Amino acid sequence: MHVVTEVAGRGSAEEELDHEGAAAELKDEQLVELARTGDREAFGELVRRHRARALGVASTITRDGQLAEDIVQEALVSAFLRIETLMDPGRFRYWLERIVRNQAMMKLRRGGPGGRASTFSEIAHRWGKFTEEEWNECSLLDRMLFRIVERHGEAPCNETDPQARLIRKEMFEGLYELLLCLNAKERAVFEAHVYRQLSPTEISDALGMSVGAVHTSISRSRKKVQRERIRVYFRGYAEEKKREGRPTRRVLPPPIRL
Amino acid sequence: MTEMIKEEQRDKTFTAAAGAIYALLKYTSQKDMYTLTDVMGLTGHAFRINIHPEDVSPAGPTMFSPTELLEKGLNNLGFTAEQLHGFPTPAPPEKLEQAIRFAQETIDRGIPAIGWSLFIPEFGVIYGYDDEKQELYCSDPSKDGALPYAKLNELQLNFVFMLRITGELTLDPLDALKTALAGIVQFARGEAPTLSDSFKHGLAGYDAWIQAFQGGNVNPFGNAYNAEVVGDAREYAVRFLRSLPERWAGDSREEAVIRSLSQEALPYFEQVAEALRSFQLRFPHPHGGEPNDPVQAAEAIKLLTIARDNETAGIAVLERLYEELSKTE
């Protein structure tokens, strides 16, 4: 259980890059390494460096300033969550841009707040850059979080450094909701594995389980979280349809037996 | 009793693609227009066979694109259709949403969608949804019931595919018959578009089947399953040919030629069906008997040879029928 406590303890930024300005002197790859350990100041510095350019990319695609802001916001949440999957830390900028592009495409497809509805094929044709693979790549846990943010999000706040705050809030809300589908033990293992990047052996030591049981737990949890992610997503889908006054249920007479 | 069994058989087929098409027709304005026999004949499903020459793999019958298995057949019954751009799973929720919307839109119009591998790797029908419960209501040859949205990500073949009817066409019945015959002959010659060259379709399918028995590496389940599918299909081929004289009872040259040549082809296909019936008894589905036992294999080869030779003769007659109908006077 102490693993979980430790994870929770990481909520304060003080014990991380605490002296003002230190982050500004580091290279992107060093910041990425720090961000991977959960260092939010390091991630904040990455955000400061690349936000403007990412916004430019999003604006070019959407031609809508407010929508572009939203997209970059959500892309940053995604980047933060997925930073451990970035193979080459030196390429953070390009990686972020791709997330932004994917996110922008998704927004456009669904019709952004401006109500501009486009079909995916229209956009794909317009931009001609997105392979199916790229589209699918933006598909991990974070995609679900996007949707939670999109559907349950609040009005953007205008504090001096809103990014980090918002990112944190949304991320925790989203993950919290998702991980509710796990029991206490599964959650402890899953959090240790996903956030702290502990190996199954380390987890088995920390939680007093066999390595085999850790493996089983991770794989079972992953499946449960994936299902839960879909469940949460379609809960939003149903709500959206209800808001629009569209039917949420229709069952035709059963067909002849095949 | 015999009548009852016959009656039941007329509404069921081992070719799930045709079964799914037939099920869909019941929701359209054409619901009384076609029998399952018509569907099997006009889609060409009554005349299909696709065999892997090594093991008689159970994948044979469905190793074709959905265009071949579903869309062309629907077109020839007077319907336009569109396919969901299928995708492998697991997929992100947005993809699943595309598929679910695809099904919902047609259900909202009152016609189910056809889905692939919903409960088992066969075609089935998606006829309802509930967004609150997050379920699709589906029916396939194995069962009828709810399929949770999340389960789309865990289908047996890790692939989501759907097809739906988009509209109706005006169709000349004679053109439809000609199109069907053209497809049947093309298929018999092994010239249909296929997804894998290692499987052999049409008349060459029987040779591939014989080759598999000679190789002694027959998959008992695959063999029995293909025997069920092909045998069942040929029963429909027989019924389809038998039904033609009544359908084409007029005095025109075309109708006369349909009557005479369909009846000339009929006994050949009766022989094929008969041979495959004996074959099925020897290798009962699903456990499949002992196809790799030399005595059984020798008997199997005899029966398949009878089937192949008769089908070759029968197809030649149908080809003549096609040519006759294509003549302009």
Coordinates of C-alpha atoms in Angstrom, one line a residue:
Chain A
M1 CA 0.0 0.0 0.0
H2 CA 2.9 2.4 0.6
V3 CA 3.4 2.7 -3.1
V4 CA 0.0 4.4 -3.5
T5 CA 0.8 6.8 -0.6
E6 CA 4.0 7.7 -2.4
V7 CA 2.2 8.3 -5.6
A8 CA -0.2 10.6 -3.9
G9 CA 2.7 12.4 -2.2
R10 CA 4.0 13.4 -5.6
G11 CA 1.1 15.9 -5.9
S12 CA 3.2 18.8 -4.6
A13 CA 5.7 20.3 -7.0
E14 CA 8.0 21.6 -4.2
E15 CA 10.1 18.5 -3.9
E16 CA 10.7 18.5 -7.6
L17 CA 12.6 21.2 -9.5
D18 CA 12.2 23.7 -6.7
H19 CA 14.5 26.5 -7.5
E20 CA 13.1 29.1 -9.8
G21 CA 14.6 29.1 -13.3
A22 CA 16.5 25.8 -13.0
A23 CA 14.2 24.1 -15.6
A24 CA 14.8 26.9 -18.1
E25 CA 18.4 25.9 -18.5
L26 CA 17.8 22.3 -19.2
K27 CA 17.5 20.8 -22.7
D28 CA 14.3 19.3 -23.9
E29 CA 15.6 15.7 -23.5
Q30 CA 16.6 16.4 -19.9
L31 CA 13.2 17.9 -19.2
V32 CA 11.5 14.9 -20.8
E33 CA 13.4 12.6 -18.5
L34 CA 12.4 14.6 -15.5
A35 CA 8.8 14.8 -16.6
R36 CA 8.8 11.0 -16.9
T37 CA 9.6 10.7 -13.3
G38 CA 6.4 12.8 -12.6
D39 CA 8.2 16.2 -12.4
R40 CA 5.5 18.7 -13.3
E41 CA 7.8 21.7 -13.3
A42 CA 9.9 20.1 -16.0
F43 CA 6.7 19.4 -18.0
G44 CA 5.6 23.0 -17.4
E45 CA 8.9 24.2 -18.9
L46 CA 8.3 22.0 -22.0
V47 CA 4.9 23.5 -22.3
R48 CA 6.2 27.1 -22.1
R49 CA 8.7 26.3 -24.8
H50 CA 6.4 24.6 -27.3
R51 CA 3.0 25.9 -26.6
A52 CA 3.1 28.7 -29.1
R53 CA 4.2 26.6 -32.0
A54 CA 1.7 23.9 -31.1
L55 CA -1.0 26.6 -31.1
G56 CA 0.2 27.7 -34.5
V57 CA -0.3 24.1 -35.8
A58 CA -3.7 23.8 -34.3
S59 CA -4.8 27.2 -35.7
T60 CA -3.6 26.3 -39.2
I61 CA -5.8 23.2 -39.1
T62 CA -8.9 24.6 -37.4
R63 CA -8.7 28.3 -38.5
D64 CA -10.4 28.9 -35.2
G65 CA -8.5 30.5 -32.3
Q66 CA -10.6 29.3 -29.4
L67 CA -10.8 25.8 -30.8
A68 CA -7.1 25.7 -31.3
E69 CA -6.6 26.7 -27.7
D70 CA -8.8 23.8 -26.6
I71 CA -7.0 21.4 -28.8
V72 CA -3.6 22.4 -27.5
Q73 CA -4.8 22.2 -24.0
E74 CA -6.0 18.6 -24.5
A75 CA -3.0 17.7 -26.5
L76 CA -0.8 18.7 -23.5
V77 CA -2.8 16.5 -21.2
S78 CA -2.2 13.7 -23.6
A79 CA 1.5 14.5 -23.9
F80 CA 1.9 14.6 -20.1
L81 CA 0.2 11.2 -19.7
R82 CA 2.0 9.6 -22.5
I83 CA 5.4 11.0 -22.0
E84 CA 6.8 7.6 -21.1
T85 CA 5.9 6.3 -24.5
L86 CA 8.1 8.9 -26.3
M87 CA 11.0 7.0 -27.7
D88 CA 13.4 9.8 -28.4
P89 CA 13.2 12.6 -25.8
G90 CA 14.9 15.0 -28.1
R91 CA 11.9 14.9 -30.4
F92 CA 9.4 16.2 -27.9
R93 CA 8.4 19.1 -30.1
Y94 CA 7.5 17.0 -33.1
W95 CA 5.8 14.5 -31.0
L96 CA 3.6 17.1 -29.4
E97 CA 2.8 18.6 -32.8
R98 CA 1.6 15.3 -34.0
I99 CA -0.7 14.9 -31.0
V100 CA -2.0 18.4 -31.7
R101 CA -2.6 17.6 -35.3
N102 CA -4.4 14.3 -34.4
Q103 CA -6.4 16.1 -31.8
A104 CA -7.3 18.9 -34.2
M105 CA -8.5 16.3 -36.8
M106 CA -10.6 14.6 -34.2
K107 CA -12.2 17.9 -33.2
L108 CA -12.9 18.9 -36.7
R109 CA -14.4 15.5 -37.5
R110 CA -16.8 15.8 -34.6
G111 CA -17.6 19.4 -35.3
G112 CA -15.9 21.8 -32.9
P113 CA -17.6 24.2 -30.5
G114 CA -18.2 26.4 -33.6
G115 CA -20.5 23.7 -34.8
R116 CA -18.5 23.1 -37.9
A117 CA -19.2 19.5 -38.7
S118 CA -16.9 17.7 -41.1
T119 CA -16.6 14.1 -42.0
F120 CA -13.4 12.4 -41.4
S121 CA -12.9 11.6 -45.1
E122 CA -13.4 15.3 -46.0
I123 CA -10.7 16.4 -43.6
A124 CA -8.4 13.5 -44.5
H125 CA -8.8 14.6 -48.1
R126 CA -8.2 18.2 -47.2
W127 CA -5.0 17.6 -45.2
G128 CA -3.9 14.4 -46.9
K129 CA -1.3 13.7 -44.3
F130 CA -2.9 11.3 -41.9
T131 CA -2.4 7.6 -42.2
E132 CA -4.7 5.2 -40.4
E133 CA -1.7 4.4 -38.2
E134 CA -1.2 7.9 -37.1
W135 CA -4.8 8.2 -36.4
N136 CA -4.8 5.1 -34.3
E137 CA -1.7 6.1 -32.5
C138 CA -3.5 8.8 -30.6
S139 CA -5.5 6.1 -29.1
L140 CA -4.4 5.2 -25.6
L141 CA -5.8 6.1 -22.3
D142 CA -5.4 9.8 -23.1
R143 CA -8.0 9.6 -25.9
M144 CA -10.6 8.8 -23.3
L145 CA -9.3 11.6 -21.2
F146 CA -9.8 14.0 -24.0
R147 CA -13.4 13.0 -24.2
I148 CA -13.9 13.5 -20.5
V149 CA -12.3 16.9 -20.7
E150 CA -14.4 17.7 -23.7
R151 CA -17.6 16.6 -22.2
H152 CA -17.3 17.4 -18.6
G153 CA -14.8 20.2 -18.9
E154 CA -15.3 23.5 -17.2
A155 CA -14.9 27.0 -18.7
P156 CA -11.2 27.7 -19.1
C157 CA -9.7 29.5 -16.2
N158 CA -7.4 32.4 -16.7
E159 CA -4.8 32.1 -13.9
T160 CA -1.3 33.2 -14.6
D161 CA -0.1 29.6 -15.3
P162 CA -3.3 27.9 -16.0
Q163 CA -1.8 25.0 -18.1
A164 CA -0.2 23.0 -15.3
R165 CA -3.1 23.5 -13.0
L166 CA -5.7 22.5 -15.5
I167 CA -3.6 19.6 -16.8
R168 CA -3.3 18.3 -13.3
K169 CA -7.0 18.7 -12.4
E170 CA -8.3 17.1 -15.6
M171 CA -5.8 14.3 -15.6
F172 CA -6.6 13.3 -12.0
E173 CA -10.3 13.6 -12.5
G174 CA -10.2 11.5 -15.6
L175 CA -7.9 8.9 -14.2
Y176 CA -9.8 8.8 -11.0
E177 CA -13.0 8.0 -12.8
L178 CA -11.3 5.3 -14.9
L179 CA -9.5 3.5 -12.1
L180 CA -12.7 3.2 -10.1
C181 CA -13.3 0.1 -12.0
L182 CA -10.4 -1.6 -10.3
N183 CA -10.4 -3.0 -6.8
A184 CA -8.0 -1.6 -4.2
K185 CA -5.3 -4.1 -4.9
E186 CA -5.5 -3.9 -8.6
R187 CA -5.4 -0.2 -8.4
A188 CA -2.3 -0.3 -6.3
V189 CA -0.5 -2.5 -8.8
F190 CA -1.8 -0.6 -11.8
E191 CA -0.7 2.8 -10.4
A192 CA 2.7 1.5 -9.4
H193 CA 3.1 0.1 -12.9
V194 CA 1.7 3.0 -15.0
Y195 CA 2.8 6.1 -13.0
R196 CA 5.8 5.0 -11.2
Q197 CA 7.1 2.7 -14.0
L198 CA 8.0 0.1 -11.5
S199 CA 8.9 -3.3 -12.8
P200 CA 6.7 -6.3 -11.8
T201 CA 9.5 -7.5 -9.6
E202 CA 9.6 -4.2 -7.8
I203 CA 5.9 -4.2 -7.4
S204 CA 5.9 -7.7 -6.1
D205 CA 8.4 -6.7 -3.4
A206 CA 6.5 -3.5 -2.5
L207 CA 3.1 -5.2 -2.3
G208 CA 4.1 -8.6 -1.1
M209 CA 2.7 -10.4 -4.1
S210 CA 4.3 -13.0 -6.4
V211 CA 5.7 -11.7 -9.7
G212 CA 3.2 -14.0 -11.5
A213 CA 0.3 -12.4 -9.6
V214 CA 1.5 -9.0 -10.5
H215 CA 1.7 -9.9 -14.2
T216 CA -1.8 -11.3 -14.0
S217 CA -3.1 -8.3 -12.2
I218 CA -1.6 -5.8 -14.7
S219 CA -3.0 -7.6 -17.6
R220 CA -6.4 -8.0 -16.1
S221 CA -6.4 -4.4 -14.9
R222 CA -5.4 -3.2 -18.3
K223 CA -8.4 -5.0 -19.9
K224 CA -10.7 -3.7 -17.2
V225 CA -9.5 -0.1 -17.6
Q226 CA -9.8 -0.4 -21.4
R227 CA -13.4 -1.6 -21.1
E228 CA -14.1 1.1 -18.5
R229 CA -12.6 3.7 -20.8
I230 CA -15.1 2.7 -23.5
R231 CA -17.9 2.6 -21.0
V232 CA -17.1 6.2 -19.9
Y233 CA -16.8 7.3 -23.5
F234 CA -20.2 6.0 -24.5
R235 CA -21.8 7.4 -21.3
G236 CA -20.8 10.8 -22.8
Y237 CA -22.1 9.6 -26.2
A238 CA -25.5 8.8 -24.7
E239 CA -25.7 12.1 -22.8
E240 CA -24.8 14.0 -26.0
K241 CA -27.6 12.2 -27.9
K242 CA -30.1 12.9 -25.1
R243 CA -29.1 16.6 -25.1
E244 CA -29.7 16.7 -28.8
G245 CA -33.1 15.0 -28.3
R246 CA -32.1 12.0 -30.4
P247 CA -33.2 8.5 -29.6
T248 CA -30.9 6.4 -27.4
R249 CA -32.6 3.1 -27.9
R250 CA -34.2 1.4 -30.8
V251 CA -34.7 -2.4 -31.2
L252 CA -36.3 -3.8 -34.3
P253 CA -38.2 -7.1 -34.2
P254 CA -35.6 -9.9 -33.9
P255 CA -34.6 -11.3 -37.3
I256 CA -35.4 -14.9 -38.4
R257 CA -32.9 -17.3 -36.9
L258 CA -29.8 -17.5 -39.0
Chain B
M1 CA -42.8 -34.6 -40.4
T2 CA -40.7 -34.7 -43.6
E3 CA -42.6 -31.6 -44.8
M4 CA -41.8 -29.8 -41.5
I5 CA -38.1 -30.5 -41.8
K6 CA -38.2 -29.4 -45.4
E7 CA -40.0 -26.2 -44.4
E8 CA -37.5 -25.5 -41.7
Q9 CA -34.6 -26.1 -44.0
R10 CA -35.9 -23.6 -46.5
D11 CA -35.4 -20.8 -43.9
K12 CA -31.9 -21.8 -42.9
T13 CA -28.6 -22.1 -44.5
F14 CA -25.0 -22.8 -43.6
T15 CA -24.0 -19.9 -45.8
A16 CA -24.3 -17.2 -43.1
A17 CA -23.7 -14.4 -45.7
A18 CA -26.9 -15.4 -47.6
G19 CA -28.8 -16.0 -44.4
A20 CA -27.9 -12.5 -43.2
I21 CA -29.0 -11.0 -46.5
Y22 CA -32.3 -13.0 -46.4
A23 CA -32.8 -11.8 -42.8
L24 CA -32.4 -8.2 -43.9
L25 CA -34.8 -8.4 -46.8
K26 CA -37.6 -9.1 -44.3
Y27 CA -37.3 -5.5 -43.1
T28 CA -37.6 -4.0 -46.6
S29 CA -40.5 -3.5 -49.0
Q30 CA -39.3 -6.6 -50.8
K31 CA -39.9 -8.9 -47.9
D32 CA -42.3 -11.2 -49.8
M33 CA -40.4 -11.0 -53.0
Y34 CA -37.7 -13.6 -52.4
T35 CA -37.5 -17.0 -50.8
L36 CA -34.2 -18.1 -49.3
T37 CA -33.8 -20.3 -52.3
D38 CA -34.0 -17.2 -54.6
V39 CA -31.5 -15.5 -52.4
M40 CA -29.1 -18.4 -52.6
G41 CA -29.5 -18.7 -56.3
L42 CA -29.5 -15.0 -57.3
T43 CA -26.5 -14.2 -55.1
G44 CA -24.6 -17.2 -56.5
H45 CA -24.1 -18.6 -52.9
A46 CA -25.8 -21.8 -53.9
F47 CA -22.9 -22.5 -56.3
R48 CA -19.9 -21.6 -54.2
I49 CA -17.0 -23.7 -52.9
N50 CA -13.6 -22.5 -51.7
I51 CA -11.1 -25.1 -50.5
H52 CA -7.6 -25.0 -49.1
P53 CA -5.6 -27.9 -50.8
E54 CA -3.6 -28.7 -47.7
D55 CA -6.0 -28.9 -44.8
V56 CA -9.5 -27.9 -46.0
S57 CA -9.4 -25.0 -43.7
P58 CA -12.7 -23.8 -42.2
A59 CA -11.9 -20.3 -43.3
G60 CA -12.6 -21.3 -47.0
P61 CA -16.2 -20.1 -47.4
T62 CA -15.5 -16.6 -46.1
M63 CA -12.1 -15.9 -47.7
F64 CA -13.7 -13.3 -50.0
S65 CA -14.2 -9.6 -49.7
P66 CA -17.6 -8.4 -48.3
T67 CA -18.2 -7.0 -51.8
E68 CA -18.2 -10.5 -53.2
L69 CA -20.0 -12.2 -50.3
L70 CA -22.6 -9.5 -49.6
E71 CA -22.7 -6.4 -51.7
K72 CA -22.9 -7.9 -55.2
G73 CA -25.6 -10.3 -54.1
L74 CA -27.6 -7.5 -52.6
N75 CA -27.2 -5.5 -55.8
N76 CA -28.6 -8.4 -57.7
L77 CA -31.6 -8.6 -55.5
G78 CA -32.3 -4.9 -56.0
F79 CA -30.5 -3.2 -53.2
T80 CA -27.7 -0.7 -52.9
A81 CA -25.4 -1.2 -49.9
E82 CA -22.5 0.5 -48.2
Q83 CA -19.7 -0.9 -46.1
L84 CA -18.2 0.4 -42.9
H85 CA -14.5 1.0 -43.4
G86 CA -13.6 -2.0 -41.3
F87 CA -10.8 -1.7 -38.7
P88 CA -8.7 -4.0 -36.5
T89 CA -9.2 -4.0 -32.8
P90 CA -8.5 -3.0 -30.1
A91 CA -9.4 0.4 -31.5
P92 CA -9.9 3.8 -29.8
P93 CA -13.5 4.6 -28.7
E94 CA -13.9 7.1 -31.6
K95 CA -13.5 4.2 -34.0
L96 CA -16.0 2.1 -32.1
E97 CA -18.3 5.1 -32.2
Q98 CA -18.1 5.2 -36.0
A99 CA -19.1 1.6 -36.2
I100 CA -21.9 1.9 -33.7
R101 CA -23.2 5.0 -35.4
F102 CA -23.1 3.1 -38.7
A103 CA -25.3 0.4 -37.3
Q104 CA -27.6 2.9 -35.4
E105 CA -28.3 5.0 -38.5
T106 CA -29.7 2.0 -40.5
I107 CA -31.6 0.6 -37.4
D108 CA -33.1 4.1 -37.1
R109 CA -34.3 3.7 -40.7
G110 CA -35.8 0.4 -39.8
I111 CA -33.3 -2.0 -41.4
P112 CA -30.7 -3.9 -39.4
A113 CA -27.0 -3.9 -40.4
I114 CA -25.0 -7.0 -41.2
G115 CA -22.0 -7.5 -39.0
W116 CA -19.0 -9.8 -39.1
S117 CA -17.9 -12.2 -36.4
L118 CA -20.2 -10.8 -33.7
F119 CA -20.4 -13.9 -31.5
I120 CA -18.7 -16.5 -33.8
P121 CA -16.7 -15.9 -37.0
E122 CA -19.7 -15.8 -39.3
F123 CA -22.0 -13.0 -40.6
G124 CA -24.8 -11.9 -38.4
V125 CA -27.4 -9.2 -38.0
I126 CA -27.4 -6.1 -35.8
Y127 CA -31.0 -5.2 -35.2
G128 CA -31.1 -2.9 -32.1
Y129 CA -29.1 -0.7 -29.8
D130 CA -29.4 0.9 -26.4
D131 CA -27.0 3.7 -25.6
E132 CA -27.9 3.7 -21.9
K133 CA -27.1 0.1 -21.5
Q134 CA -24.4 0.4 -24.1
E135 CA -25.5 -2.7 -26.0
L136 CA -26.1 -3.7 -29.5
Y137 CA -28.7 -6.5 -30.2
C138 CA -27.4 -9.1 -32.5
S139 CA -28.2 -12.4 -34.0
D140 CA -25.8 -14.8 -35.7
P141 CA -25.9 -18.6 -36.3
S142 CA -24.7 -19.2 -32.7
K143 CA -27.0 -17.0 -30.7
D144 CA -29.3 -14.0 -30.4
G145 CA -28.5 -11.5 -27.7
A146 CA -26.8 -8.4 -26.4
L147 CA -23.3 -7.4 -27.4
P148 CA -21.9 -4.7 -25.2
Y149 CA -20.2 -1.8 -27.0
A150 CA -17.0 -2.5 -25.2
K151 CA -17.1 -6.1 -26.6
L152 CA -16.6 -4.7 -30.1
N153 CA -13.0 -4.3 -29.0
E154 CA -12.8 -8.0 -28.2
L155 CA -14.4 -9.8 -31.1
Q156 CA -13.0 -13.2 -31.9
L157 CA -11.3 -12.1 -35.1
N158 CA -10.1 -8.7 -33.8
F159 CA -11.8 -6.9 -36.7
V160 CA -14.9 -4.8 -36.9
F161 CA -16.9 -4.9 -40.1
M162 CA -20.5 -3.9 -41.0
L163 CA -22.6 -3.4 -44.0
R164 CA -25.9 -1.7 -44.5
I165 CA -28.6 -1.4 -47.1
T166 CA -28.8 2.2 -48.5
G167 CA -31.6 2.0 -51.0
E168 CA -33.5 0.0 -53.6
L169 CA -32.9 -0.4 -57.3
T170 CA -35.4 -1.2 -60.0
L171 CA -34.3 -4.5 -61.4
D172 CA -35.3 -6.4 -64.5
P173 CA -35.7 -10.1 -63.3
L174 CA -34.1 -11.4 -66.5
D175 CA -31.1 -9.2 -66.1
A176 CA -30.8 -10.4 -62.5
L177 CA -30.9 -14.0 -63.6
K178 CA -28.2 -13.3 -66.3
T179 CA -26.0 -11.5 -63.8
A180 CA -26.4 -14.4 -61.4
L181 CA -25.5 -16.9 -64.1
A182 CA -22.5 -14.8 -65.2
G183 CA -21.3 -14.8 -61.6
I184 CA -21.9 -18.5 -61.1
V185 CA -19.9 -19.4 -64.2
Q186 CA -17.1 -17.0 -63.4
F187 CA -16.9 -18.5 -59.9
A188 CA -16.9 -22.1 -61.2
R189 CA -14.0 -21.3 -63.5
G190 CA -12.0 -20.0 -60.5
E191 CA -12.1 -16.4 -61.8
A192 CA -13.8 -14.7 -58.9
P193 CA -11.9 -12.0 -57.0
T194 CA -10.5 -13.8 -53.9
L195 CA -8.5 -12.7 -50.8
S196 CA -6.1 -15.6 -51.0
D197 CA -4.6 -17.6 -53.8
S198 CA -3.8 -20.5 -51.6
F199 CA -7.5 -21.4 -51.6
K200 CA -9.1 -22.8 -54.7
H201 CA -12.7 -21.9 -55.7
G202 CA -15.1 -23.2 -58.2
L203 CA -14.5 -26.5 -59.9
A204 CA -10.9 -26.3 -58.9
G205 CA -12.1 -26.4 -55.4
Y206 CA -13.0 -30.1 -55.7
D207 CA -9.6 -30.9 -57.1
A208 CA -8.0 -29.0 -54.1
W209 CA -10.3 -31.0 -51.8
I210 CA -9.2 -34.3 -53.4
Q211 CA -5.6 -33.1 -53.2
A212 CA -6.0 -32.5 -49.4
F213 CA -7.3 -36.1 -48.9
Q214 CA -4.3 -37.4 -50.9
G215 CA -2.0 -35.4 -48.7
G216 CA -3.5 -36.9 -45.5
N217 CA -3.4 -33.7 -43.6
V218 CA -7.1 -32.8 -43.5
N219 CA -8.5 -30.7 -40.7
P220 CA -11.5 -32.8 -39.5
F221 CA -13.5 -29.8 -38.4
G222 CA -12.6 -27.8 -41.5
N223 CA -13.5 -30.7 -43.7
A224 CA -16.9 -31.3 -42.1
Y225 CA -17.7 -27.6 -42.0
N226 CA -16.9 -27.1 -45.7
A227 CA -19.0 -30.3 -46.4
E228 CA -21.9 -28.7 -44.6
V229 CA -21.6 -25.4 -46.3
V230 CA -21.0 -26.7 -49.8
G231 CA -23.6 -29.5 -49.4
D232 CA -26.2 -27.2 -48.1
A233 CA -25.5 -24.7 -50.9
R234 CA -26.0 -27.4 -53.5
E235 CA -29.3 -28.4 -52.0
Y236 CA -30.3 -24.8 -52.6
A237 CA -28.8 -25.0 -56.1
V238 CA -31.2 -27.9 -56.8
R239 CA -34.2 -26.1 -55.4
F240 CA -33.3 -22.9 -57.3
L241 CA -33.1 -24.8 -60.6
R242 CA -36.3 -26.6 -59.8
S243 CA -38.0 -23.3 -59.2
L244 CA -37.1 -21.7 -62.5
P245 CA -39.7 -23.3 -64.8
E246 CA -42.5 -22.0 -62.6
R247 CA -41.0 -18.5 -62.4
W248 CA -40.4 -18.4 -66.2
A249 CA -43.7 -19.9 -67.5
G250 CA -44.1 -17.5 -70.4
D251 CA -43.9 -18.0 -74.2
S252 CA -40.9 -15.9 -75.0
R253 CA -37.7 -17.5 -76.4
E254 CA -35.9 -16.6 -73.2
E255 CA -38.4 -18.2 -70.9
A256 CA -38.5 -21.3 -73.0
V257 CA -34.7 -21.6 -72.9
I258 CA -34.6 -21.0 -69.1
R259 CA -37.1 -23.8 -68.6
S260 CA -35.3 -26.3 -70.8
L261 CA -31.7 -25.6 -69.8
S262 CA -32.4 -25.3 -66.1
Q263 CA -34.0 -28.7 -66.2
E264 CA -31.1 -30.0 -68.2
A265 CA -28.7 -28.8 -65.5
L266 CA -30.8 -30.0 -62.6
P267 CA -29.9 -33.7 -62.6
Y268 CA -26.2 -32.9 -62.5
F269 CA -26.6 -30.7 -59.4
E270 CA -28.9 -33.4 -57.9
Q271 CA -26.0 -35.8 -58.2
V272 CA -23.6 -33.2 -56.6
A273 CA -26.0 -32.7 -53.7
E274 CA -26.4 -36.5 -53.3
A275 CA -22.6 -37.1 -53.3
L276 CA -22.1 -34.4 -50.7
R277 CA -24.9 -35.8 -48.6
S278 CA -23.0 -39.1 -48.4
F279 CA -19.8 -37.2 -47.8
Q280 CA -21.5 -35.4 -44.8
L281 CA -22.6 -38.7 -43.3
R282 CA -19.1 -39.9 -43.4
F283 CA -17.6 -36.8 -41.9
P284 CA -20.3 -35.4 -39.6
H285 CA -20.1 -31.8 -38.5
P286 CA -18.6 -30.7 -36.1
H287 CA -16.3 -33.4 -34.9
G288 CA -15.7 -34.6 -38.5
G289 CA -14.9 -38.3 -38.3
E290 CA -11.6 -39.7 -39.5
P291 CA -10.7 -37.9 -42.8
N292 CA -7.1 -38.9 -42.6
D293 CA -7.8 -42.7 -42.3
P294 CA -6.8 -44.1 -45.8
V295 CA -10.1 -46.0 -46.2
Q296 CA -12.2 -43.0 -45.4
A297 CA -10.0 -40.8 -47.6
A298 CA -10.4 -43.2 -50.6
E299 CA -14.2 -43.0 -50.2
A300 CA -14.1 -39.3 -49.8
I301 CA -12.1 -38.9 -53.0
K302 CA -14.7 -41.1 -54.9
L303 CA -17.5 -38.9 -53.7
L304 CA -15.7 -35.7 -54.5
T305 CA -14.9 -36.9 -57.9
I306 CA -18.6 -37.7 -58.6
A307 CA -19.4 -34.2 -57.3
R308 CA -16.8 -32.5 -59.4
D309 CA -17.7 -34.3 -62.6
N310 CA -21.4 -33.6 -62.3
E311 CA -20.8 -30.0 -61.4
T312 CA -18.5 -29.6 -64.4
A313 CA -21.3 -30.9 -66.6
G314 CA -24.0 -28.8 -64.8
I315 CA -22.0 -25.6 -65.1
A316 CA -21.5 -26.2 -68.8
V317 CA -25.3 -26.2 -69.2
L318 CA -25.6 -23.1 -67.1
E319 CA -23.0 -21.4 -69.3
R320 CA -25.0 -22.3 -72.3
L321 CA -28.1 -20.8 -70.7
Y322 CA -26.2 -17.6 -70.0
E323 CA -25.0 -17.5 -73.7
E324 CA -28.5 -18.1 -74.9
L325 CA -29.9 -15.3 -72.7
S326 CA -27.2 -13.0 -73.9
K327 CA -28.1 -13.4 -77.5
T328 CA -29.9 -10.4 -79.0
E329 CA -32.5 -11.1 -81.6

